[in-house]
Short mmCIF file of C-alpha atoms in Angstrom, two decimals:
data_model
loop_
_atom_site.label_atom_id
_atom_site.label_comp_id
_atom_site.label_asym_id
_atom_site.label_seq_id
_atom_site.Cartn_x
_atom_site.Cartn_y
_atom_site.Cartn_z
CA MET A 1 40.92 -152.84 -70.77
CA VAL A 2 44.29 -151.21 -71.34
CA ASP A 3 47.42 -152.87 -70.04
CA ILE A 4 50.76 -151.13 -70.41
CA GLN A 5 53.82 -153.22 -69.64
CA ASN A 6 57.48 -152.14 -69.48
CA LEU A 7 56.95 -149.11 -71.67
CA THR A 8 60.02 -147.14 -72.68
CA PHE A 9 59.71 -144.12 -74.91
CA ARG A 10 62.41 -141.69 -76.00
CA ARG A 11 62.27 -138.40 -77.84
CA GLY A 12 65.71 -138.16 -79.44
CA GLU A 13 68.13 -138.56 -76.56
CA ARG A 14 65.56 -137.64 -73.92
CA VAL A 15 63.91 -140.52 -72.10
CA ILE A 16 60.24 -139.73 -71.47
CA TYR A 17 59.18 -143.05 -69.93
CA ASP A 18 61.53 -145.63 -68.54
CA ASN A 19 60.18 -149.15 -68.17
CA MET A 20 56.76 -148.03 -66.96
CA SER A 21 53.74 -150.27 -66.37
CA MET A 22 50.08 -149.34 -65.80
CA GLN A 23 46.66 -150.94 -65.96
CA PHE A 24 43.33 -149.32 -66.70
CA SER A 25 40.32 -151.37 -65.62
CA ARG A 26 37.16 -151.69 -67.67
CA GLY A 27 34.32 -149.37 -66.67
CA LYS A 28 36.45 -147.30 -64.28
CA VAL A 29 37.73 -143.73 -64.34
CA THR A 30 41.49 -143.90 -64.02
CA ALA A 31 43.47 -140.69 -63.70
CA ILE A 32 47.04 -139.96 -64.59
CA MET A 33 48.47 -137.00 -62.73
CA GLY A 34 51.86 -135.44 -62.69
CA PRO A 35 53.75 -132.20 -63.10
CA SER A 36 53.65 -130.35 -66.44
CA GLY A 37 56.03 -131.46 -69.12
CA ILE A 38 56.40 -135.12 -68.14
CA GLY A 39 54.60 -136.32 -71.24
CA LYS A 40 51.12 -137.16 -70.02
CA THR A 41 49.65 -136.32 -73.42
CA THR A 42 52.39 -138.44 -74.98
CA LEU A 43 51.05 -141.41 -73.03
CA LEU A 44 47.59 -140.93 -74.53
CA ARG A 45 49.11 -140.70 -77.99
CA LEU A 46 50.99 -143.93 -77.34
CA ILE A 47 47.76 -145.67 -76.34
CA GLY A 48 46.07 -144.25 -79.45
CA GLY A 49 48.89 -145.55 -81.64
CA GLN A 50 49.92 -142.10 -82.86
CA LEU A 51 53.40 -142.68 -81.44
CA GLN A 52 55.49 -145.83 -81.36
CA PRO A 53 57.19 -146.83 -78.09
CA ASP A 54 60.82 -147.96 -78.10
CA THR A 55 60.02 -151.07 -76.07
CA GLY A 56 57.07 -152.47 -74.17
CA THR A 57 53.52 -153.48 -74.95
CA ILE A 58 50.28 -151.51 -74.88
CA VAL A 59 47.41 -153.96 -74.97
CA PHE A 60 43.98 -152.50 -75.69
CA ASP A 61 41.01 -154.86 -75.77
CA GLY A 62 43.32 -157.82 -76.36
CA GLU A 63 45.41 -156.20 -79.11
CA ASN A 64 48.95 -154.92 -78.81
CA ILE A 65 48.61 -151.42 -80.29
CA PRO A 66 52.26 -150.83 -81.35
CA ALA A 67 52.35 -154.12 -83.27
CA LEU A 68 49.16 -153.51 -85.25
CA LYS A 69 49.18 -152.93 -88.99
CA ARG A 70 47.81 -149.64 -90.25
CA HIS A 71 44.30 -150.87 -91.08
CA GLU A 72 44.11 -152.90 -87.86
CA LEU A 73 45.09 -149.79 -85.91
CA TYR A 74 42.30 -147.84 -87.62
CA GLN A 75 39.86 -150.61 -86.68
CA ALA A 76 41.05 -150.48 -83.05
CA ARG A 77 40.68 -146.69 -83.01
CA LYS A 78 36.99 -147.02 -83.82
CA LYS A 79 36.60 -148.45 -80.32
CA MET A 80 38.42 -145.60 -78.62
CA SER A 81 38.08 -141.88 -78.52
CA MET A 82 40.04 -138.90 -77.29
CA LEU A 83 39.04 -135.49 -76.05
CA PHE A 84 41.83 -133.10 -76.96
CA GLN A 85 42.85 -130.24 -74.74
CA SER A 86 41.88 -127.69 -77.36
CA GLY A 87 38.71 -129.57 -78.28
CA ALA A 88 40.05 -129.78 -81.85
CA LEU A 89 36.64 -129.15 -83.40
CA PHE A 90 36.70 -128.82 -87.19
CA THR A 91 36.48 -125.08 -87.69
CA GLU A 92 34.71 -125.19 -91.05
CA MET A 93 31.79 -127.27 -89.75
CA SER A 94 28.92 -126.41 -87.41
CA VAL A 95 28.62 -128.09 -84.00
CA PHE A 96 26.02 -130.47 -85.45
CA ASP A 97 28.25 -131.52 -88.35
CA ASN A 98 31.21 -131.92 -86.02
CA VAL A 99 29.30 -134.40 -83.87
CA ALA A 100 27.87 -136.10 -86.94
CA PHE A 101 31.33 -136.41 -88.53
CA PRO A 102 32.43 -139.75 -87.01
CA ILE A 103 28.94 -141.23 -87.50
CA ARG A 104 28.86 -140.23 -91.17
CA GLU A 105 32.40 -141.50 -91.71
CA HIS A 106 31.95 -144.91 -90.16
CA THR A 107 28.31 -145.84 -90.67
CA ARG A 108 25.84 -145.79 -93.51
CA LEU A 109 22.90 -144.73 -91.39
CA PRO A 110 20.18 -142.61 -92.94
CA GLU A 111 20.33 -138.89 -92.18
CA THR A 112 17.23 -138.98 -89.92
CA ILE A 113 18.88 -141.50 -87.58
CA ILE A 114 22.16 -139.56 -87.63
CA ARG A 115 20.21 -136.47 -86.69
CA MET A 116 18.60 -138.26 -83.79
CA MET A 117 21.93 -139.64 -82.56
CA VAL A 118 23.63 -136.25 -82.77
CA LEU A 119 20.83 -134.52 -80.89
CA MET A 120 20.99 -137.18 -78.17
CA LYS A 121 24.72 -136.64 -77.74
CA LEU A 122 24.33 -132.87 -77.76
CA GLU A 123 21.52 -133.15 -75.21
CA ALA A 124 23.84 -135.19 -72.97
CA VAL A 125 26.36 -132.33 -72.88
CA GLY A 126 23.67 -129.63 -72.75
CA LEU A 127 24.35 -128.11 -76.17
CA ARG A 128 21.30 -129.20 -78.17
CA GLY A 129 20.41 -125.54 -78.61
CA ALA A 130 23.89 -124.69 -79.93
CA ARG A 131 23.81 -127.20 -82.80
CA ASP A 132 23.86 -124.58 -85.55
CA LEU A 133 26.69 -122.50 -84.11
CA MET A 134 30.17 -122.58 -85.59
CA PRO A 135 33.09 -123.55 -83.29
CA SER A 136 34.38 -119.96 -83.38
CA GLU A 137 31.12 -118.81 -81.77
CA LEU A 138 31.50 -121.11 -78.74
CA SER A 139 33.15 -120.30 -75.43
CA GLY A 140 36.08 -122.47 -74.32
CA GLY A 141 33.90 -124.56 -72.04
CA MET A 142 31.20 -125.04 -74.66
CA ALA A 143 33.78 -126.02 -77.28
CA ARG A 144 35.11 -128.71 -74.99
CA ARG A 145 31.61 -130.01 -74.32
CA ALA A 146 30.88 -130.06 -78.04
CA ALA A 147 34.11 -131.98 -78.56
CA LEU A 148 33.02 -134.37 -75.82
CA ALA A 149 29.73 -134.95 -77.64
CA ARG A 150 31.73 -135.75 -80.77
CA ALA A 151 34.04 -138.06 -78.81
CA ILE A 152 31.11 -140.14 -77.54
CA ALA A 153 29.22 -140.05 -80.85
CA LEU A 154 29.93 -143.70 -81.64
CA ASP A 155 29.79 -144.91 -78.01
CA PRO A 156 33.46 -145.87 -77.71
CA GLN A 157 34.65 -148.42 -75.18
CA LEU A 158 37.53 -146.22 -74.10
CA ILE A 159 37.66 -142.47 -73.86
CA MET A 160 40.82 -140.52 -73.09
CA TYR A 161 40.59 -137.01 -71.73
CA ASP A 162 43.60 -134.78 -72.23
CA GLU A 163 43.61 -132.08 -69.54
CA PRO A 164 39.81 -131.70 -69.60
CA PHE A 165 39.81 -129.09 -66.83
CA ALA A 166 42.65 -126.86 -68.02
CA GLY A 167 41.67 -123.23 -68.51
CA GLN A 168 38.03 -123.69 -67.47
CA ASP A 169 36.05 -121.42 -65.17
CA PRO A 170 34.68 -123.09 -62.00
CA ILE A 171 31.20 -123.58 -63.48
CA SER A 172 32.29 -125.27 -66.70
CA MET A 173 34.85 -127.23 -64.69
CA GLY A 174 32.03 -128.52 -62.49
CA VAL A 175 29.97 -129.37 -65.57
CA ILE A 176 32.80 -131.33 -67.15
CA VAL A 177 33.57 -133.20 -63.92
CA ARG A 178 29.92 -134.21 -63.70
CA LEU A 179 29.80 -135.18 -67.38
CA ILE A 180 32.86 -137.42 -67.18
CA LYS A 181 31.48 -139.22 -64.18
CA SER A 182 27.95 -139.59 -65.50
CA LEU A 183 28.99 -140.61 -69.03
CA ASN A 184 31.28 -143.23 -67.58
CA GLY A 185 28.42 -144.64 -65.55
CA ALA A 186 25.69 -144.33 -68.17
CA LEU A 187 27.60 -145.64 -71.18
CA GLY A 188 29.79 -148.13 -69.31
CA MET A 189 32.94 -146.68 -70.81
CA THR A 190 36.46 -146.90 -69.52
CA SER A 191 37.87 -143.43 -68.95
CA ILE A 192 41.45 -142.25 -68.73
CA VAL A 193 41.80 -138.70 -67.46
CA VAL A 194 45.11 -136.92 -67.77
CA SER A 195 45.20 -133.85 -65.58
CA HIS A 196 47.02 -131.96 -62.90
CA ASP A 197 43.95 -130.53 -61.24
CA VAL A 198 44.21 -132.50 -58.01
CA THR A 199 40.84 -131.72 -56.40
CA GLU A 200 38.75 -132.42 -59.51
CA VAL A 201 40.61 -135.60 -60.36
CA MET A 202 40.45 -136.97 -56.83
CA SER A 203 36.70 -136.37 -56.80
CA ILE A 204 35.92 -138.49 -59.87
CA ALA A 205 38.72 -141.02 -60.24
CA ASP A 206 38.39 -144.62 -59.13
CA TYR A 207 42.13 -145.12 -59.38
CA VAL A 208 45.02 -142.68 -59.75
CA TYR A 209 48.54 -142.96 -61.12
CA ILE A 210 51.02 -140.21 -60.34
CA VAL A 211 53.78 -140.02 -62.91
CA ALA A 212 57.00 -138.09 -62.44
CA GLU A 213 60.65 -138.54 -63.31
CA ARG A 214 59.92 -140.97 -66.16
CA LYS A 215 58.00 -143.48 -64.06
CA VAL A 216 55.01 -144.09 -61.80
CA ILE A 217 55.86 -142.68 -58.37
CA GLY A 218 52.62 -143.63 -56.70
CA HIS A 219 49.29 -145.26 -57.48
CA GLY A 220 46.14 -146.28 -55.70
CA THR A 221 42.64 -145.13 -54.96
CA PRO A 222 42.35 -141.42 -54.07
CA ALA A 223 42.03 -142.33 -50.39
CA GLN A 224 45.17 -144.51 -50.50
CA LEU A 225 47.15 -141.79 -52.23
CA LEU A 226 46.34 -139.19 -49.61
CA GLU A 227 48.05 -141.52 -47.10
CA HIS A 228 51.01 -142.24 -49.41
CA GLU A 229 54.40 -142.06 -47.73
CA SER A 230 56.37 -140.66 -50.70
CA PRO A 231 57.30 -136.99 -50.14
CA LEU A 232 57.11 -136.40 -53.90
CA VAL A 233 53.51 -137.63 -54.02
CA GLN A 234 52.61 -135.48 -51.04
CA GLN A 235 54.30 -132.42 -52.55
CA PHE A 236 52.28 -132.87 -55.71
CA LEU A 237 48.95 -133.54 -54.04
CA GLN A 238 49.30 -130.63 -51.63
CA GLY A 239 50.74 -128.27 -54.20
CA GLN A 240 53.81 -127.24 -52.23
CA ALA A 241 56.15 -124.96 -54.16
CA ASP A 242 59.34 -126.54 -52.93
CA GLY A 243 60.21 -130.10 -52.05
CA PRO A 244 61.68 -133.06 -53.92
CA VAL A 245 60.69 -131.18 -57.10
CA PRO A 246 62.70 -127.99 -56.59
CA PHE A 247 61.15 -124.55 -57.08
CA HIS A 248 64.31 -123.24 -58.71
CA PHE A 249 65.44 -124.29 -62.13
CA LYS A 250 69.02 -125.58 -62.01
CA ALA A 251 71.31 -122.57 -61.63
CA ALA A 252 74.66 -121.50 -60.26
CA ASP A 253 74.90 -120.40 -56.64
CA TYR A 254 72.78 -117.27 -56.18
CA ALA A 255 75.12 -115.36 -53.82
CA GLN A 256 78.11 -116.14 -55.97
CA GLU A 257 76.33 -114.93 -59.14
CA LEU A 258 75.37 -111.65 -57.46
CA MET A 259 78.94 -111.13 -56.30
CA GLU A 260 80.25 -111.73 -59.80
CA MET A 261 77.88 -109.13 -61.23
CA LYS A 262 79.07 -106.63 -58.65
CA GLY A 263 82.72 -107.29 -59.41
CA MET B 1 85.60 -124.69 -94.42
CA LEU B 2 84.76 -127.83 -92.49
CA ASN B 3 81.76 -126.07 -91.00
CA LYS B 4 80.53 -125.08 -94.44
CA LEU B 5 80.89 -128.66 -95.64
CA GLN B 6 78.96 -129.85 -92.61
CA GLN B 7 76.18 -127.34 -93.27
CA LEU B 8 76.01 -128.41 -96.90
CA GLY B 9 75.80 -132.05 -95.85
CA SER B 10 73.08 -131.42 -93.32
CA ALA B 11 71.09 -129.30 -95.81
CA THR B 12 71.35 -132.11 -98.39
CA ILE B 13 70.24 -134.74 -95.89
CA GLY B 14 67.38 -132.44 -94.82
CA THR B 15 66.24 -132.01 -98.42
CA ILE B 16 66.35 -135.74 -99.11
CA GLN B 17 64.46 -136.50 -95.90
CA GLY B 18 61.88 -133.87 -96.89
CA LEU B 19 61.48 -135.51 -100.32
CA GLY B 20 61.05 -138.86 -98.60
CA ARG B 21 58.38 -137.54 -96.26
CA ALA B 22 56.59 -135.81 -99.14
CA SER B 23 56.58 -139.08 -101.13
CA LEU B 24 55.24 -141.01 -98.15
CA MET B 25 52.53 -138.39 -97.66
CA LEU B 26 51.51 -138.61 -101.29
CA PHE B 27 51.58 -142.39 -101.28
CA GLY B 28 49.41 -142.49 -98.17
CA ALA B 29 46.96 -140.04 -99.70
CA LEU B 30 46.56 -141.75 -103.06
CA TRP B 31 46.98 -145.43 -102.23
CA GLY B 32 43.90 -147.44 -101.44
CA ARG B 33 40.35 -148.00 -102.57
CA PRO B 34 38.67 -144.79 -103.76
CA ARG B 35 35.32 -143.91 -102.21
CA PRO B 36 33.77 -141.71 -104.87
CA VAL B 37 30.33 -141.29 -103.29
CA LYS B 38 31.59 -140.16 -99.89
CA SER B 39 34.48 -138.08 -101.23
CA TRP B 40 32.57 -136.29 -104.00
CA PRO B 41 31.49 -133.22 -101.97
CA LEU B 42 35.05 -132.83 -100.63
CA TYR B 43 36.45 -132.81 -104.16
CA VAL B 44 33.86 -130.35 -105.44
CA LYS B 45 34.68 -127.99 -102.58
CA GLN B 46 38.42 -128.14 -103.24
CA PHE B 47 37.98 -127.62 -106.98
CA TYR B 48 36.03 -124.51 -106.12
CA VAL B 49 38.52 -123.21 -103.54
CA VAL B 50 41.67 -124.02 -105.49
CA GLY B 51 40.43 -123.51 -109.05
CA VAL B 52 37.47 -121.19 -109.26
CA LEU B 53 38.72 -118.76 -106.65
CA SER B 54 42.06 -118.46 -108.51
CA LEU B 55 40.28 -117.46 -111.72
CA LEU B 56 40.23 -113.72 -111.16
CA ILE B 57 43.97 -113.30 -110.67
CA ILE B 58 44.63 -115.58 -113.66
CA LEU B 59 42.23 -113.67 -115.94
CA VAL B 60 43.60 -110.24 -115.02
CA SER B 61 47.26 -111.30 -115.22
CA GLY B 62 46.70 -113.14 -118.51
CA LEU B 63 45.04 -110.12 -120.08
CA PHE B 64 47.79 -107.73 -119.04
CA ILE B 65 50.64 -110.04 -120.00
CA GLY B 66 49.10 -110.54 -123.44
CA MET B 67 48.72 -106.77 -123.84
CA VAL B 68 52.31 -106.07 -122.79
CA LEU B 69 53.63 -108.82 -125.07
CA ALA B 70 51.83 -107.27 -128.04
CA LEU B 71 53.09 -103.82 -127.20
CA GLN B 72 56.70 -104.90 -126.74
CA GLY B 73 56.59 -107.28 -129.71
CA TYR B 74 55.10 -104.69 -132.03
CA THR B 75 57.89 -102.14 -131.46
CA VAL B 76 60.54 -104.70 -132.35
CA LEU B 77 58.65 -106.32 -135.25
CA ALA B 78 57.78 -102.94 -136.75
CA LYS B 79 61.50 -102.20 -137.20
CA PHE B 80 61.71 -105.15 -139.59
CA GLY B 81 58.32 -104.56 -141.12
CA ALA B 82 57.15 -107.89 -139.72
CA GLU B 83 54.06 -106.69 -137.83
CA GLN B 84 51.99 -109.53 -139.27
CA MET B 85 54.03 -111.93 -137.13
CA LEU B 86 52.62 -110.37 -133.96
CA GLY B 87 49.98 -113.10 -133.60
CA PRO B 88 52.47 -116.01 -133.57
CA LEU B 89 54.80 -114.06 -131.28
CA VAL B 90 52.12 -113.52 -128.65
CA ALA B 91 50.65 -117.00 -129.01
CA LEU B 92 53.94 -118.91 -128.94
CA SER B 93 55.34 -116.92 -126.02
CA LEU B 94 52.21 -117.63 -124.04
CA LEU B 95 51.62 -121.26 -125.00
CA ARG B 96 55.18 -122.45 -124.69
CA GLU B 97 56.46 -120.40 -121.82
CA LEU B 98 54.59 -117.62 -120.07
CA GLY B 99 51.24 -119.37 -119.72
CA PRO B 100 52.47 -122.39 -117.76
CA VAL B 101 55.20 -120.54 -115.81
CA VAL B 102 53.30 -117.41 -114.78
CA THR B 103 50.21 -119.46 -113.93
CA ALA B 104 52.35 -121.72 -111.74
CA LEU B 105 53.94 -118.75 -109.97
CA LEU B 106 50.58 -117.06 -109.40
CA PHE B 107 49.06 -120.35 -108.32
CA ALA B 108 51.87 -120.90 -105.79
CA GLY B 109 51.22 -117.46 -104.32
CA ARG B 110 47.43 -117.61 -104.39
CA ALA B 111 46.42 -121.23 -103.80
CA GLY B 112 49.68 -122.85 -102.63
CA SER B 113 50.19 -120.52 -99.69
CA ALA B 114 46.53 -120.91 -98.70
CA LEU B 115 46.81 -124.72 -98.76
CA THR B 116 49.94 -124.65 -96.59
CA ALA B 117 48.44 -122.25 -94.06
CA GLU B 118 45.17 -124.18 -93.88
CA ILE B 119 46.79 -127.56 -93.32
CA GLY B 120 49.39 -126.10 -90.94
CA LEU B 121 46.66 -124.54 -88.83
CA MET B 122 44.68 -127.78 -88.84
CA LYS B 123 47.78 -129.46 -87.49
CA ALA B 124 48.41 -126.75 -84.88
CA THR B 125 44.84 -126.93 -83.59
CA GLU B 126 45.06 -130.76 -83.38
CA GLN B 127 42.32 -131.21 -85.99
CA LEU B 128 44.49 -133.66 -87.93
CA SER B 129 45.32 -135.62 -84.78
CA SER B 130 41.71 -135.78 -83.69
CA MET B 131 40.73 -137.00 -87.15
CA GLU B 132 43.32 -139.74 -86.87
CA MET B 133 41.97 -140.73 -83.45
CA MET B 134 38.48 -140.94 -84.97
CA ALA B 135 39.92 -143.53 -87.33
CA VAL B 136 39.66 -141.17 -90.32
CA ASP B 137 42.89 -140.94 -92.28
CA PRO B 138 43.76 -137.23 -92.69
CA LEU B 139 45.93 -138.06 -95.70
CA ARG B 140 42.97 -139.42 -97.62
CA ARG B 141 40.43 -136.96 -96.34
CA ILE B 142 42.46 -133.72 -96.35
CA ILE B 143 45.46 -134.22 -98.63
CA ALA B 144 44.00 -136.28 -101.49
CA PRO B 145 41.17 -133.92 -102.56
CA ARG B 146 43.51 -130.91 -102.43
CA PHE B 147 46.15 -132.75 -104.46
CA TRP B 148 43.77 -133.68 -107.26
CA ALA B 149 42.21 -130.23 -107.26
CA GLY B 150 45.64 -128.60 -107.70
CA LEU B 151 46.80 -131.11 -110.31
CA ILE B 152 43.71 -130.74 -112.49
CA CYS B 153 42.94 -127.06 -111.99
CA MET B 154 46.33 -125.58 -112.76
CA PRO B 155 46.65 -126.80 -116.39
CA LEU B 156 43.07 -125.59 -116.98
CA LEU B 157 43.95 -122.21 -115.46
CA ALA B 158 47.04 -122.05 -117.70
CA LEU B 159 44.87 -122.68 -120.78
CA ILE B 160 42.53 -119.90 -119.71
CA PHE B 161 45.55 -117.66 -119.08
CA ASN B 162 46.77 -118.34 -122.64
CA ALA B 163 43.39 -117.66 -124.21
CA VAL B 164 42.91 -114.41 -122.34
CA GLY B 165 46.51 -113.40 -123.11
CA ILE B 166 45.96 -113.93 -126.85
CA LEU B 167 42.82 -111.81 -126.66
CA GLY B 168 44.81 -109.14 -124.76
CA GLY B 169 47.40 -109.23 -127.55
CA HIS B 170 44.61 -108.77 -130.08
CA LEU B 171 43.24 -105.84 -128.11
CA VAL B 172 46.55 -103.97 -128.19
CA GLY B 173 47.97 -105.18 -131.53
CA VAL B 174 44.87 -105.07 -133.70
CA ASP B 175 42.46 -102.66 -132.01
CA TRP B 176 45.00 -100.16 -130.83
CA LEU B 177 48.18 -100.37 -132.95
CA GLY B 178 46.39 -101.23 -136.17
CA VAL B 179 47.87 -104.62 -137.12
CA ASP B 180 45.59 -106.41 -139.59
CA GLY B 181 43.08 -108.54 -137.65
CA GLY B 182 42.85 -111.34 -140.23
CA GLY B 183 46.65 -111.48 -140.38
CA TYR B 184 46.88 -111.73 -136.61
CA TRP B 185 44.75 -114.87 -136.53
CA SER B 186 45.89 -116.50 -139.78
CA ALA B 187 49.62 -116.12 -139.03
CA MET B 188 48.93 -117.61 -135.61
CA GLN B 189 47.05 -120.52 -137.15
CA ALA B 190 49.88 -121.16 -139.60
CA ASN B 191 52.67 -121.04 -137.03
CA VAL B 192 51.25 -122.69 -133.95
CA ASP B 193 51.47 -126.46 -133.91
CA PHE B 194 48.98 -128.39 -131.80
CA TYR B 195 51.39 -131.04 -130.52
CA ASP B 196 54.62 -129.04 -130.37
CA ASP B 197 53.18 -125.96 -128.75
CA ILE B 198 49.82 -126.57 -127.13
CA VAL B 199 50.34 -130.12 -125.88
CA ASN B 200 53.88 -129.39 -124.70
CA GLY B 201 52.53 -126.37 -122.82
CA ILE B 202 49.90 -128.53 -121.15
CA ILE B 203 52.55 -131.11 -120.19
CA LYS B 204 54.68 -128.36 -118.67
CA SER B 205 51.73 -127.01 -116.79
CA THR B 206 50.81 -130.44 -115.43
CA VAL B 207 54.37 -130.97 -114.18
CA PHE B 208 54.31 -127.54 -112.49
CA ALA B 209 50.90 -128.32 -110.99
CA PHE B 210 52.30 -131.49 -109.45
CA ILE B 211 55.36 -129.67 -108.07
CA VAL B 212 53.51 -126.68 -106.62
CA THR B 213 50.68 -128.71 -105.10
CA VAL B 214 52.92 -131.35 -103.54
CA ILE B 215 55.24 -128.69 -102.09
CA ALA B 216 52.30 -126.71 -100.67
CA LEU B 217 50.66 -129.79 -99.12
CA HIS B 218 53.90 -131.19 -97.77
CA LYS B 219 55.01 -127.88 -96.21
CA GLY B 220 51.64 -127.58 -94.47
CA PHE B 221 51.59 -131.18 -93.31
CA ASP B 222 55.19 -130.96 -92.09
CA ALA B 223 54.87 -127.49 -90.52
CA ILE B 224 55.99 -126.92 -86.95
CA PRO B 225 52.61 -126.41 -85.24
CA THR B 226 53.22 -122.89 -83.93
CA SER B 227 52.34 -119.50 -85.41
CA GLU B 228 55.98 -118.95 -86.35
CA GLY B 229 56.23 -122.43 -87.87
CA ILE B 230 53.17 -121.88 -90.04
CA SER B 231 54.36 -118.48 -91.23
CA GLN B 232 57.71 -120.04 -92.14
CA ALA B 233 56.05 -122.94 -93.92
CA THR B 234 53.87 -120.57 -95.97
CA THR B 235 56.87 -118.50 -97.03
CA GLN B 236 58.81 -121.66 -97.88
CA THR B 237 55.96 -122.91 -100.04
CA VAL B 238 56.01 -119.79 -102.21
CA VAL B 239 59.81 -119.58 -102.41
CA THR B 240 60.51 -123.28 -102.95
CA ALA B 241 57.64 -123.80 -105.37
CA SER B 242 58.60 -120.74 -107.44
CA LEU B 243 62.26 -121.77 -107.66
CA ALA B 244 61.35 -125.37 -108.44
CA VAL B 245 58.99 -124.21 -111.21
CA LEU B 246 61.70 -122.04 -112.79
CA GLY B 247 64.28 -124.82 -112.53
CA PHE B 248 62.00 -127.45 -114.03
CA ASP B 249 60.92 -124.98 -116.69
CA PHE B 250 64.48 -124.77 -117.93
CA ILE B 251 64.86 -128.54 -117.99
CA LEU B 252 61.52 -129.10 -119.73
CA THR B 253 62.16 -126.34 -122.26
CA ALA B 254 65.57 -127.83 -123.05
CA VAL B 255 63.99 -131.26 -123.58
CA MET B 256 60.95 -130.06 -125.55
CA PHE B 257 62.27 -127.22 -127.65
CA GLY B 258 66.06 -127.46 -127.21
CA GLY B 259 67.01 -129.78 -130.03
#
């Protein structure tokens, strides 16, 4: 469904990805994990065509996203969807209008059908009763579910989740985990989940990529990864504070610095 | 010295890049097939927010500026026994200069800052990004209606400002200081030229509307998406737009009335 080959992306002088390749299979939940700050969200933006890579190809449904013209890119985006970390609901619209937004923009369906579609999507995320609320009246978990309803409003082929579990209480986390899995099955979508919540991701993903130090350091099914020989992968999966990724930020020698302060 | 030169160079490059980005933004917003049926409610809303909600400040300021002009003008004109010229003095000052300029400055503070903050916050909360990912162009959906609302509303507001100002002048000059009412209007009618004064004022106001609106939209769209970035962008909108209006006012006045 999505095939990334030899992707290199720089921000100024800083290399974010160096010659990286990944594949996301149709109908599967593929997770991308990795420490904070390695540009996982950037990867989703690259797939969505919001950023241009320096080199490499990103093929989505047979089309190379970076090479598309503006209107072709907008056509391709109609087939994909993204759930932002913040939810990114439009604050001046009610939950109902938020979910109806993509349908109203891209179709000419009569309002009764739009209403039916929106209520179906809201029912799927359990927020049919909250349709008249404004985004500011929703809790964090509810806002993300409302955003999820909006993301699936037009039944996209690909849905990208940006840190869907971050900052959620255990109950809403459980709800979102279940929703991702069931939506993927029910709608036959391809899902890409970017996260660093190891337990949740391992429970729903069919395939996992672990990204660190500008490249993929390990990939496989959750079971394969648990047996992975790389110490970096193990440090990440087991959440050890120190290891190949050091606990301390680069600094001068501690004892020496203390001595200098004394002197 | 070398440092100063370097700073000057980098500031110039920054300004030119900013102008480039603003032009691209505007081009992206206005280029393409219009969709009047779908966009109509968006336009109506922006005309209300940008235009109608700015009315109060424009009405009050216009009234007071007209009253002050009459008061100040009267004391000077009375020395020469030329009180009957109060009408043209108030009207010409407003139509040629104060109407367009003060409206633009008030508009930058009232509507410009609001536009920047709104768009900056939309960017910070990823609303613009999510719109893009839903294959809806934020330039056409967010920027275009606000641009047209600013461009059309400000000259109208300036005309209202002028009218209220002239009435304010009448209130002070005729009703309070005792200038002859018929003289106030007839001298105005005799001395104000439709093309030279009114049309030139409208042209000025349209130019200012373009400047203020584009600066406000661009600063919001280009804002660093943090609370500090948005506060900076809002301040920059008011400062840059006000200075640009004053600068262009001088140029336009020199071209229109200079020779």
